[in-house]
mmCIF file of C-alpha atoms in Angstrom:
data_model
loop_
_atom_site.group_PDB
_atom_site.id
_atom_site.type_symbol
_atom_site.label_atom_id
_atom_site.label_comp_id
_atom_site.label_asym_id
_atom_site.label_seq_id
_atom_site.Cartn_x
_atom_site.Cartn_y
_atom_site.Cartn_z
ATOM 1 C CA MET F 29 -0.168 -0.046 0.093
ATOM 2 C CA ASP F 30 1.532 3.561 -0.826
ATOM 3 C CA ARG F 31 2.271 6.002 1.663
ATOM 4 C CA LEU F 32 -0.844 8.056 1.311
ATOM 5 C CA ASN F 33 -3.449 5.130 1.429
ATOM 6 C CA GLN F 34 -1.849 3.906 4.767
ATOM 7 C CA GLN F 35 -2.391 7.491 5.915
ATOM 8 C CA LEU F 36 -5.782 7.443 4.516
ATOM 9 C CA GLN F 37 -6.597 4.188 6.390
ATOM 10 C CA PHE F 38 -5.469 5.727 9.805
ATOM 11 C CA ILE F 39 -7.864 8.726 9.003
ATOM 12 C CA ALA F 40 -10.770 6.124 8.412
ATOM 13 C CA GLU F 41 -10.227 4.218 11.686
ATOM 14 C CA ALA F 42 -9.513 7.367 13.443
ATOM 15 C CA GLY F 43 -13.386 8.591 12.141
ATOM 16 C CA ARG F 44 -14.758 5.935 13.849
ATOM 17 C CA LEU F 45 -14.606 7.675 17.179
ATOM 18 C CA ARG F 46 -17.503 9.830 16.287
ATOM 19 C CA GLY F 47 -19.109 6.522 17.248
ATOM 20 C CA VAL F 48 -17.702 6.224 20.451
ATOM 21 C CA LEU F 49 -20.178 7.329 23.422
ATOM 22 C CA ARG F 50 -18.903 8.714 26.511
ATOM 23 C CA GLN F 51 -20.515 8.543 29.891
ATOM 24 C CA THR F 52 -21.172 12.455 29.743
ATOM 25 C CA THR F 53 -24.330 13.978 28.933
ATOM 26 C CA LEU F 54 -24.901 17.052 26.997
ATOM 27 C CA ALA F 55 -27.815 19.607 27.517
ATOM 28 C CA ASP F 56 -28.492 20.157 24.052
ATOM 29 C CA PRO F 57 -28.989 17.983 21.852
ATOM 30 C CA ALA F 58 -29.712 16.033 25.068
ATOM 31 C CA ARG F 59 -27.792 13.090 24.207
ATOM 32 C CA ARG F 60 -24.596 11.185 25.401
ATOM 33 C CA GLU F 61 -21.749 12.781 24.307
ATOM 34 C CA ASN F 62 -19.058 11.011 21.684
ATOM 35 C CA SER F 63 -15.408 10.934 22.079
ATOM 36 C CA ALA F 64 -14.651 12.678 18.716
ATOM 37 C CA GLU F 65 -16.779 15.815 19.568
ATOM 38 C CA HIS F 66 -15.290 16.040 23.078
ATOM 39 C CA SER F 67 -11.751 15.918 21.666
ATOM 40 C CA TRP F 68 -12.669 18.803 19.463
ATOM 41 C CA HIS F 69 -14.283 20.671 22.603
ATOM 42 C CA LEU F 70 -10.866 20.202 24.474
ATOM 43 C CA THR F 71 -9.088 21.884 21.596
ATOM 44 C CA VAL F 72 -11.745 24.798 21.721
ATOM 45 C CA LEU F 73 -10.820 24.704 25.609
ATOM 46 C CA ALA F 74 -7.076 25.105 24.641
ATOM 47 C CA LEU F 75 -7.282 27.669 22.646
ATOM 48 C CA ALA F 76 -9.087 29.629 25.174
ATOM 49 C CA LEU F 77 -7.587 28.768 28.468
ATOM 50 C CA GLY F 78 -4.325 28.305 27.010
ATOM 51 C CA GLU F 79 -2.974 31.565 29.436
ATOM 52 C CA TYR F 80 -3.618 29.200 32.210
ATOM 53 C CA ALA F 81 -0.958 26.753 31.140
ATOM 54 C CA PRO F 82 2.506 27.124 33.158
ATOM 55 C CA PRO F 83 4.796 29.719 31.240
ATOM 56 C CA GLY F 84 6.907 27.530 28.685
ATOM 57 C CA THR F 85 4.079 25.037 27.809
ATOM 58 C CA ASP F 86 3.797 24.212 24.198
ATOM 59 C CA LEU F 87 0.436 24.823 23.375
ATOM 60 C CA ALA F 88 0.541 23.524 19.717
ATOM 61 C CA ARG F 89 1.538 20.098 21.378
ATOM 62 C CA VAL F 90 -1.181 20.290 24.109
ATOM 63 C CA ALA F 91 -3.319 20.602 20.780
ATOM 64 C CA ALA F 92 -2.037 17.710 19.280
ATOM 65 C CA MET F 93 -2.359 15.159 22.554
ATOM 66 C CA LEU F 94 -5.832 16.499 22.681
ATOM 67 C CA VAL F 95 -6.792 15.734 19.170
ATOM 68 C CA VAL F 96 -5.442 11.826 19.532
ATOM 69 C CA HIS F 97 -5.730 11.005 23.364
ATOM 70 C CA ASP F 98 -8.861 9.074 22.941
ATOM 71 C CA LEU F 99 -8.000 7.471 19.546
ATOM 72 C CA VAL F 100 -7.655 4.291 21.105
ATOM 73 C CA GLU F 101 -11.378 4.308 22.288
ATOM 74 C CA VAL F 102 -12.238 2.799 18.423
ATOM 75 C CA ASP F 103 -11.358 -0.307 19.974
ATOM 76 C CA ALA F 104 -11.165 -0.030 23.548
ATOM 77 C CA GLY F 105 -14.674 2.023 24.299
ATOM 78 C CA ASP F 106 -14.708 4.580 26.926
ATOM 79 C CA LEU F 107 -14.662 3.675 30.791
ATOM 80 C CA SER F 108 -16.214 6.139 33.548
ATOM 81 C CA ALA F 109 -13.460 7.632 35.646
ATOM 82 C CA TYR F 110 -15.249 6.315 38.430
ATOM 83 C CA ALA F 111 -14.995 2.798 37.557
ATOM 84 C CA PRO F 112 -13.251 0.389 40.044
ATOM 85 C CA PRO F 113 -9.678 -0.128 39.787
ATOM 86 C CA PRO F 114 -9.589 -3.787 38.178
ATOM 87 C CA GLU F 115 -12.103 -2.537 35.558
ATOM 88 C CA GLN F 116 -9.459 0.550 35.059
ATOM 89 C CA ALA F 117 -6.763 -1.899 34.828
ATOM 90 C CA ARG F 118 -8.534 -3.806 32.084
ATOM 91 C CA GLN F 119 -9.142 -0.458 30.011
ATOM 92 C CA LEU F 120 -5.503 0.385 30.255
ATOM 93 C CA ALA F 121 -4.627 -2.883 28.597
ATOM 94 C CA ALA F 122 -6.916 -2.513 26.055
ATOM 95 C CA GLU F 123 -6.002 1.034 25.221
ATOM 96 C CA ARG F 124 -2.494 0.247 25.144
ATOM 97 C CA ALA F 125 -3.196 -2.676 22.646
ATOM 98 C CA ALA F 126 -5.381 -0.421 20.621
ATOM 99 C CA ALA F 127 -2.379 2.371 20.227
ATOM 100 C CA ASP F 128 -0.154 -0.755 19.524
ATOM 101 C CA ARG F 129 -2.977 -1.524 16.276
ATOM 102 C CA LEU F 130 -3.746 2.046 15.271
ATOM 103 C CA PHE F 131 -0.803 3.960 15.198
ATOM 104 C CA ALA F 132 1.107 1.531 13.036
ATOM 105 C CA LEU F 133 -1.366 1.712 10.323
ATOM 106 C CA LEU F 134 0.709 4.922 9.655
ATOM 107 C CA PRO F 135 3.760 5.127 7.742
ATOM 108 C CA ALA F 136 6.893 4.049 10.328
ATOM 109 C CA ASP F 137 8.234 7.529 10.424
ATOM 110 C CA GLN F 138 4.814 9.016 11.230
ATOM 111 C CA ALA F 139 3.670 6.083 13.572
ATOM 112 C CA GLY F 140 6.576 6.351 16.111
ATOM 113 C CA PRO F 141 6.038 10.299 16.901
ATOM 114 C CA MET F 142 1.902 9.731 16.766
ATOM 115 C CA ARG F 143 2.525 7.067 19.668
ATOM 116 C CA GLN F 144 4.700 9.511 21.183
ATOM 117 C CA ILE F 145 2.053 11.949 21.408
ATOM 118 C CA TRP F 146 -0.465 9.435 22.842
ATOM 119 C CA ASP F 147 2.209 7.952 25.245
ATOM 120 C CA GLU F 148 3.241 11.814 26.791
ATOM 121 C CA PHE F 149 -0.553 12.247 27.236
ATOM 122 C CA GLU F 150 -1.188 8.920 29.562
ATOM 123 C CA GLU F 151 2.404 9.368 31.165
ATOM 124 C CA ARG F 152 1.452 12.818 32.527
ATOM 125 C CA ALA F 153 4.739 13.781 33.065
ATOM 126 C CA THR F 154 5.413 16.745 30.674
ATOM 127 C CA LEU F 155 3.971 20.124 31.187
ATOM 128 C CA GLU F 156 2.162 19.904 27.984
ATOM 129 C CA ALA F 157 0.375 16.464 29.317
ATOM 130 C CA ARG F 158 -0.250 17.815 32.572
ATOM 131 C CA PHE F 159 -2.188 20.299 31.093
ATOM 132 C CA ALA F 160 -3.930 18.737 28.498
ATOM 133 C CA ARG F 161 -4.832 15.878 30.823
ATOM 134 C CA ALA F 162 -6.577 18.999 33.146
ATOM 135 C CA LEU F 163 -8.490 20.100 30.416
ATOM 136 C CA ASP F 164 -9.555 16.691 29.760
ATOM 137 C CA ARG F 165 -10.918 16.437 33.404
ATOM 138 C CA LEU F 166 -12.404 19.922 33.347
ATOM 139 C CA GLN F 167 -14.655 19.651 30.270
ATOM 140 C CA PRO F 168 -16.843 16.985 31.713
ATOM 141 C CA MET F 169 -17.501 19.205 34.919
ATOM 142 C CA LEU F 170 -18.778 21.896 32.898
ATOM 143 C CA GLU F 171 -21.081 19.877 31.123
ATOM 144 C CA ASN F 172 -22.237 18.097 34.198
ATOM 145 C CA VAL F 173 -23.014 21.562 35.581
ATOM 146 C CA LYS F 174 -25.196 22.441 32.342
ATOM 147 C CA VAL F 175 -27.390 19.298 32.352
ATOM 148 C CA GLY F 176 -27.917 19.630 36.305
ATOM 149 C CA GLY F 177 -25.594 16.724 37.669
ATOM 150 C CA GLY F 178 -24.894 14.296 34.788
ATOM 151 C CA THR F 179 -22.402 11.763 35.854
ATOM 152 C CA TRP F 180 -22.374 13.169 39.585
ATOM 153 C CA ARG F 181 -25.612 11.790 39.683
ATOM 154 C CA GLN F 182 -24.260 8.257 39.401
ATOM 155 C CA PRO F 183 -25.063 6.222 42.529
ATOM 156 C CA GLY F 184 -22.137 6.725 45.447
ATOM 157 C CA ILE F 185 -20.584 9.544 43.916
ATOM 158 C CA THR F 186 -19.722 12.306 46.286
ATOM 159 C CA ALA F 187 -18.153 15.392 46.472
ATOM 160 C CA ALA F 188 -14.834 13.790 47.986
ATOM 161 C CA ASP F 189 -14.421 11.479 44.693
ATOM 162 C CA VAL F 190 -15.108 14.761 42.824
ATOM 163 C CA LEU F 191 -12.500 16.494 44.392
ATOM 164 C CA ALA F 192 -9.871 13.772 44.169
ATOM 165 C CA LYS F 193 -10.172 13.877 40.330
ATOM 166 C CA VAL F 194 -9.880 17.678 40.595
ATOM 167 C CA GLU F 195 -6.123 17.537 42.146
ATOM 168 C CA LEU F 196 -5.469 16.205 38.605
ATOM 169 C CA ILE F 197 -6.653 19.507 37.241
ATOM 170 C CA ALA F 198 -4.669 21.562 39.907
ATOM 171 C CA ASP F 199 -1.680 19.588 38.989
ATOM 172 C CA GLY F 200 -2.015 20.782 35.453
ATOM 173 C CA SER F 201 -3.367 24.396 36.087
ATOM 174 C CA PRO F 202 -3.289 25.768 39.645
ATOM 175 C CA ARG F 203 -5.834 28.361 38.419
ATOM 176 C CA LEU F 204 -7.931 25.985 36.818
ATOM 177 C CA GLY F 205 -8.004 23.774 39.783
ATOM 178 C CA GLN F 206 -9.102 26.751 41.969
ATOM 179 C CA PHE F 207 -11.940 27.453 39.589
ATOM 180 C CA ALA F 208 -12.711 23.325 40.048
ATOM 181 C CA ARG F 209 -12.671 23.129 43.425
ATOM 182 C CA GLU F 210 -14.986 26.276 43.593
ATOM 183 C CA LEU F 211 -17.118 24.401 41.011
ATOM 184 C CA VAL F 212 -17.721 21.350 43.302
ATOM 185 C CA ASP F 213 -18.602 23.596 46.134
ATOM 186 C CA GLN F 214 -21.141 25.336 44.154
ATOM 187 C CA ALA F 215 -22.463 21.990 42.957
ATOM 188 C CA VAL F 216 -22.892 20.723 46.403
ATOM 189 C CA ARG F 217 -24.826 24.154 47.214
ATOM 190 C CA ASP F 218 -26.882 23.590 44.186
ATOM 191 C CA GLY F 219 -27.828 20.017 45.450
ATOM 192 C CA ILE F 220 -26.642 18.451 41.860
ATOM 193 C CA LEU F 221 -23.544 16.836 43.925
ATOM 194 C CA THR F 222 -23.826 14.973 47.082
ATOM 195 C CA ALA F 223 -21.482 16.552 49.597
ATOM 196 C CA ASP F 224 -19.078 13.801 51.593
ATOM 197 C CA PRO F 225 -20.797 12.443 54.537
ATOM 198 C CA SER F 226 -17.389 12.715 56.404
ATOM 199 C CA ARG F 227 -17.623 16.604 55.954
ATOM 200 C CA ALA F 228 -21.239 16.802 56.747
ATOM 201 C CA GLY F 229 -21.863 19.765 59.023
ATOM 202 C CA LYS F 230 -18.817 21.313 58.045
ATOM 203 C CA MET G 2 -17.976 39.526 34.367
ATOM 204 C CA ASP G 3 -14.078 38.050 35.364
ATOM 205 C CA ARG G 4 -11.805 37.023 32.675
ATOM 206 C CA LEU G 5 -12.113 33.256 33.008
ATOM 207 C CA ASN G 6 -16.113 33.526 33.009
ATOM 208 C CA GLN G 7 -15.742 35.167 29.556
ATOM 209 C CA GLN G 8 -13.418 32.140 28.409
ATOM 210 C CA LEU G 9 -16.133 29.718 29.800
ATOM 211 C CA GLN G 10 -18.869 31.401 28.436
ATOM 212 C CA PHE G 11 -17.424 31.370 24.839
ATOM 213 C CA ILE G 12 -16.342 27.637 25.703
ATOM 214 C CA ALA G 13 -19.995 27.042 26.297
ATOM 215 C CA GLU G 14 -21.262 28.452 23.132
ATOM 216 C CA ALA G 15 -18.806 26.904 21.022
ATOM 217 C CA GLY G 16 -19.966 23.856 22.637
ATOM 218 C CA ARG G 17 -23.409 24.053 20.566
ATOM 219 C CA LEU G 18 -21.325 23.105 17.536
ATOM 220 C CA ARG G 19 -21.942 19.453 18.773
ATOM 221 C CA GLY G 20 -25.731 20.078 17.831
ATOM 222 C CA VAL G 21 -25.555 21.350 14.273
ATOM 223 C CA LEU G 22 -25.769 18.881 11.386
ATOM 224 C CA ARG G 23 -23.943 18.636 8.309
ATOM 225 C CA GLN G 24 -25.038 17.592 5.020
ATOM 226 C CA THR G 25 -22.495 14.880 5.048
ATOM 227 C CA THR G 26 -23.838 11.297 6.026
ATOM 228 C CA LEU G 27 -21.704 8.952 8.341
ATOM 229 C CA ALA G 28 -21.190 5.137 7.343
ATOM 230 C CA ASP G 29 -21.337 3.930 10.940
ATOM 231 C CA PRO G 30 -22.916 4.896 12.935
ATOM 232 C CA ALA G 31 -25.320 5.691 9.984
ATOM 233 C CA ARG G 32 -26.393 9.495 10.777
ATOM 234 C CA ARG G 33 -25.769 12.824 9.636
ATOM 235 C CA GLU G 34 -22.094 14.266 10.667
ATOM 236 C CA ASN G 35 -22.204 17.029 13.237
ATOM 237 C CA SER G 36 -19.938 20.162 12.865
ATOM 238 C CA ALA G 37 -18.114 19.862 16.013
ATOM 239 C CA GLU G 38 -16.659 16.021 14.997
ATOM 240 C CA HIS G 39 -16.281 16.995 11.654
ATOM 241 C CA SER G 40 -13.978 19.471 12.974
ATOM 242 C CA TRP G 41 -11.938 17.290 15.130
ATOM 243 C CA HIS G 42 -11.782 14.853 12.362
ATOM 244 C CA LEU G 43 -9.937 17.794 10.251
ATOM 245 C CA THR G 44 -7.661 17.995 12.980
ATOM 246 C CA VAL G 45 -6.809 14.552 12.555
ATOM 247 C CA LEU G 46 -6.100 15.001 8.706
ATOM 248 C CA ALA G 47 -3.720 17.838 9.476
ATOM 249 C CA LEU G 48 -1.818 15.834 11.633
ATOM 250 C CA ALA G 49 -1.526 12.596 9.189
ATOM 251 C CA LEU G 50 -1.316 14.735 5.919
ATOM 252 C CA GLY G 51 0.620 17.523 7.180
ATOM 253 C CA GLU G 52 3.190 16.753 4.566
ATOM 254 C CA TYR G 53 1.494 17.326 1.764
ATOM 255 C CA ALA G 54 1.231 20.733 2.503
ATOM 256 C CA PRO G 55 3.563 23.394 0.692
ATOM 257 C CA PRO G 56 7.173 23.652 2.417
ATOM 258 C CA GLY G 57 6.995 26.506 5.408
ATOM 259 C CA THR G 58 3.140 25.751 6.426
ATOM 260 C CA ASP G 59 2.911 26.482 10.059
ATOM 261 C CA LEU G 60 0.759 23.438 11.034
ATOM 262 C CA ALA G 61 -0.107 24.525 14.355
ATOM 263 C CA ARG G 62 -1.873 27.391 12.735
ATOM 264 C CA VAL G 63 -3.619 25.356 10.091
ATOM 265 C CA ALA G 64 -4.815 23.225 13.438
ATOM 266 C CA ALA G 65 -6.146 26.015 15.180
ATOM 267 C CA MET G 66 -7.995 27.269 11.948
ATOM 268 C CA LEU G 67 -9.563 23.854 11.492
ATOM 269 C CA VAL G 68 -10.517 23.994 15.303
ATOM 270 C CA VAL G 69 -12.450 27.145 14.712
ATOM 271 C CA HIS G 70 -13.543 27.669 11.399
ATOM 272 C CA ASP G 71 -17.213 26.112 11.694
ATOM 273 C CA LEU G 72 -18.075 27.941 15.036
ATOM 274 C CA VAL G 73 -20.195 30.421 13.290
ATOM 275 C CA GLU G 74 -22.135 27.889 12.363
ATOM 276 C CA VAL G 75 -23.762 27.768 15.713
ATOM 277 C CA ASP G 76 -25.680 30.826 14.872
ATOM 278 C CA ALA G 77 -25.564 30.457 10.943
ATOM 279 C CA GLY G 78 -25.926 26.676 10.530
ATOM 280 C CA ASP G 79 -24.955 24.565 7.624
ATOM 281 C CA LEU G 80 -25.146 25.084 3.890
ATOM 282 C CA SER G 81 -24.634 22.634 1.118
ATOM 283 C CA ALA G 82 -21.548 23.417 -0.774
ATOM 284 C CA TYR G 83 -23.771 22.945 -3.777
ATOM 285 C CA ALA G 84 -26.412 25.515 -2.713
ATOM 286 C CA PRO G 85 -27.281 28.401 -5.461
ATOM 287 C CA PRO G 86 -24.832 31.772 -5.174
ATOM 288 C CA PRO G 87 -27.926 33.934 -3.233
ATOM 289 C CA GLU G 88 -28.146 30.926 -0.412
ATOM 290 C CA GLN G 89 -24.581 30.871 -0.284
ATOM 291 C CA ALA G 90 -24.339 35.067 -0.053
ATOM 292 C CA ARG G 91 -27.147 34.836 2.672
ATOM 293 C CA GLN G 92 -24.903 32.304 4.512
ATOM 294 C CA LEU G 93 -21.743 34.470 4.168
ATOM 295 C CA ALA G 94 -23.486 37.460 5.717
ATOM 296 C CA ALA G 95 -25.011 35.398 8.617
ATOM 297 C CA GLU G 96 -21.602 33.611 9.458
ATOM 298 C CA ARG G 97 -20.109 37.176 9.534
ATOM 299 C CA ALA G 98 -22.651 38.308 11.786
ATOM 300 C CA ALA G 99 -21.931 35.020 13.964
ATOM 301 C CA ALA G 100 -18.454 35.724 14.142
ATOM 302 C CA ASP G 101 -18.936 39.487 15.374
ATOM 303 C CA ARG G 102 -20.993 38.025 17.857
ATOM 304 C CA LEU G 103 -18.997 34.921 19.092
ATOM 305 C CA PHE G 104 -15.593 36.111 19.132
ATOM 306 C CA ALA G 105 -16.468 39.012 21.392
ATOM 307 C CA LEU G 106 -17.343 36.621 23.999
ATOM 308 C CA LEU G 107 -13.835 36.186 24.678
ATOM 309 C CA PRO G 108 -11.403 39.135 26.472
ATOM 310 C CA ALA G 109 -10.710 41.555 24.108
ATOM 311 C CA ASP G 110 -7.081 40.606 23.904
ATOM 312 C CA GLN G 111 -8.152 37.191 22.780
ATOM 313 C CA ALA G 112 -11.258 37.802 20.783
ATOM 314 C CA GLY G 113 -8.715 39.883 17.782
ATOM 315 C CA PRO G 114 -6.467 37.024 17.277
ATOM 316 C CA MET G 115 -9.242 34.033 17.384
ATOM 317 C CA ARG G 116 -11.091 36.267 15.161
ATOM 318 C CA GLN G 117 -8.432 36.734 12.758
ATOM 319 C CA ILE G 118 -7.563 33.032 12.288
ATOM 320 C CA TRP G 119 -11.347 32.440 11.435
ATOM 321 C CA ASP G 120 -10.968 35.441 8.885
ATOM 322 C CA GLU G 121 -7.639 34.073 7.651
ATOM 323 C CA PHE G 122 -9.269 30.453 7.053
ATOM 324 C CA GLU G 123 -12.276 32.417 5.184
ATOM 325 C CA GLU G 124 -9.973 34.584 2.713
ATOM 326 C CA ARG G 125 -7.769 31.658 1.955
ATOM 327 C CA ALA G 126 -4.770 33.855 1.036
ATOM 328 C CA THR G 127 -2.296 32.066 3.247
ATOM 329 C CA LEU G 128 -0.539 28.823 2.794
ATOM 330 C CA GLU G 129 -2.137 27.700 6.082
ATOM 331 C CA ALA G 130 -5.612 28.709 5.195
ATOM 332 C CA ARG G 131 -5.197 27.159 1.721
ATOM 333 C CA PHE G 132 -4.085 24.179 3.220
ATOM 334 C CA ALA G 133 -6.809 23.910 5.929
ATOM 335 C CA ARG G 134 -9.324 24.581 3.154
ATOM 336 C CA ALA G 135 -8.288 21.840 1.436
ATOM 337 C CA LEU G 136 -8.839 19.292 4.117
ATOM 338 C CA ASP G 137 -12.284 20.873 4.867
ATOM 339 C CA ARG G 138 -13.250 19.860 1.220
ATOM 340 C CA LEU G 139 -11.135 16.690 0.962
ATOM 341 C CA GLN G 140 -12.792 15.140 4.208
ATOM 342 C CA PRO G 141 -16.327 15.113 2.996
ATOM 343 C CA MET G 142 -15.169 12.922 -0.313
ATOM 344 C CA LEU G 143 -13.922 10.443 1.918
ATOM 345 C CA GLU G 144 -17.090 10.009 3.789
ATOM 346 C CA ASN G 145 -19.221 9.916 0.769
ATOM 347 C CA VAL G 146 -16.689 7.221 -0.910
ATOM 348 C CA LYS G 147 -17.620 5.470 2.204
ATOM 349 C CA VAL G 148 -21.289 5.756 2.032
ATOM 350 C CA GLY G 149 -21.572 4.841 -1.302
ATOM 351 C CA GLY G 150 -22.388 8.538 -2.800
ATOM 352 C CA GLY G 151 -23.812 10.675 0.069
ATOM 353 C CA THR G 152 -24.022 14.226 -0.929
ATOM 354 C CA TRP G 153 -23.008 13.385 -4.499
ATOM 355 C CA ARG G 154 -26.585 11.564 -4.778
ATOM 356 C CA GLN G 155 -28.328 15.082 -4.521
ATOM 357 C CA PRO G 156 -30.291 15.648 -7.576
ATOM 358 C CA GLY G 157 -28.096 17.658 -10.375
ATOM 359 C CA ILE G 158 -24.810 16.706 -8.673
ATOM 360 C CA THR G 159 -22.458 15.779 -11.781
ATOM 361 C CA ALA G 160 -18.723 14.834 -11.522
ATOM 362 C CA ALA G 161 -18.264 18.223 -13.098
ATOM 363 C CA ASP G 162 -19.406 20.030 -10.235
ATOM 364 C CA VAL G 163 -17.418 18.105 -7.768
ATOM 365 C CA LEU G 164 -14.389 18.609 -10.020
ATOM 366 C CA ALA G 165 -15.107 22.298 -9.656
ATOM 367 C CA LYS G 166 -14.735 22.156 -5.853
ATOM 368 C CA VAL G 167 -11.767 19.899 -6.103
ATOM 369 C CA GLU G 168 -9.767 22.799 -7.657
ATOM 370 C CA LEU G 169 -9.688 24.190 -4.230
ATOM 371 C CA ILE G 170 -8.093 20.984 -2.789
ATOM 372 C CA ALA G 171 -5.419 21.180 -5.657
ATOM 373 C CA ASP G 172 -4.712 25.005 -4.596
ATOM 374 C CA GLY G 173 -4.027 23.995 -0.911
ATOM 375 C CA SER G 174 -1.926 20.586 -1.551
ATOM 376 C CA PRO G 175 -1.117 19.730 -5.036
ATOM 377 C CA ARG G 176 -0.852 16.123 -4.256
ATOM 378 C CA LEU G 177 -4.168 15.994 -2.465
ATOM 379 C CA GLY G 178 -5.719 17.668 -5.452
ATOM 380 C CA GLN G 179 -4.600 14.981 -7.842
ATOM 381 C CA PHE G 180 -5.668 12.471 -5.267
ATOM 382 C CA ALA G 181 -8.919 13.998 -5.259
ATOM 383 C CA ARG G 182 -9.516 13.901 -8.959
ATOM 384 C CA GLU G 183 -8.841 9.937 -9.352
ATOM 385 C CA LEU G 184 -11.170 9.510 -6.439
ATOM 386 C CA VAL G 185 -13.808 11.492 -8.397
ATOM 387 C CA ASP G 186 -12.653 9.257 -11.369
ATOM 388 C CA GLN G 187 -12.954 6.130 -9.371
ATOM 389 C CA ALA G 188 -16.597 7.468 -7.959
ATOM 390 C CA VAL G 189 -18.058 7.692 -11.727
ATOM 391 C CA ARG G 190 -16.457 4.236 -12.446
ATOM 392 C CA ASP G 191 -18.430 2.838 -9.240
ATOM 393 C CA GLY G 192 -21.469 4.732 -10.493
ATOM 394 C CA ILE G 193 -21.844 6.536 -7.359
ATOM 395 C CA LEU G 194 -21.216 10.013 -8.844
ATOM 396 C CA THR G 195 -23.116 10.827 -12.054
ATOM 397 C CA ALA G 196 -20.941 11.408 -15.156
ATOM 398 C CA ASP G 197 -20.640 15.003 -16.390
ATOM 399 C CA PRO G 198 -23.225 14.693 -19.249
ATOM 400 C CA SER G 199 -20.933 16.630 -21.691
ATOM 401 C CA ARG G 200 -18.095 14.559 -20.966
ATOM 402 C CA ALA G 201 -20.254 11.440 -21.900
ATOM 403 C CA GLY G 202 -18.371 8.759 -24.098
ATOM 404 C CA LYS G 203 -15.029 10.085 -23.353
#
């Protein structure tokens, strides 16, 4: 197969992400969000909120990460961030196998660097990956507020669970982390997120 | 309203693009594509096909253009590329009014540069805009092939109409333009696109 056809095959496989539904519910239209449009929305966040990344963050690389970060879901599907650890471990293995398959559709000189972008996002070691991960965690919170609860209404989820996830936002961007904590507090006050029982009365 | 809240309002309005349906039909799932997931797919094309942009093309700027190019559709909706000129003119005016409203949601220092990215895409004068426009025109062709015709099956559309649109692809990327012409020829041979009557028998 010639080079362009290899690239087009990758593009076609990637396109299947439009058929992968996430846990997030959209307000308008009222339906579950798919991972392709979610990825796009994250690139809008990166453009609008780039100033909250630490100085020196390469925002073009952040954008590239956001474009490819969910590609593996065309094979592995989406899993709730609140799924129990054994499920998370199975998901991780499935996503790695998907990355092995998908990026290898590209010509070898592209497959390596593209896989590196995905690995970097997963490893969350660089400024770029930490900021990209922060946005990936912030966006569903914004949607939850808009629909009046969304995934926060899942049985057993409390503010403490959500605040634990917010740590990753603060790690990528202190200002956005602070905002996300305020969002959680407001959600509890609005009754769309269950208060942490251990903090009752505080 | 503070700066972050202005940015979040822009992000929320942009998110409505997930509810704007395009003419393009997807193969799997079989449904119309929305403009948000279309925009994401274009950023995948930019990552995979960047080597076919002319030397010196800033691919990060291409990606930013692709992210914002359809935002105006949250107000103006999507129009078929084959719509008659008066409809196209009305659409253009509606899109400009939408750009005036949407980008102004951002703090002024961001609104200007973001509007410039959108204007640049529209004006198609720079290498970046010409390449971005080429990808925007190529992507629905790939989807049409996958569904066995798609928008090419609209009454009155012939290969000549499609080839006229392909000129814009060749203008942004000679190699992708050549590929798109071959795609049209193949679509005619496959009977999923009507041959140009004036070329009958050739």
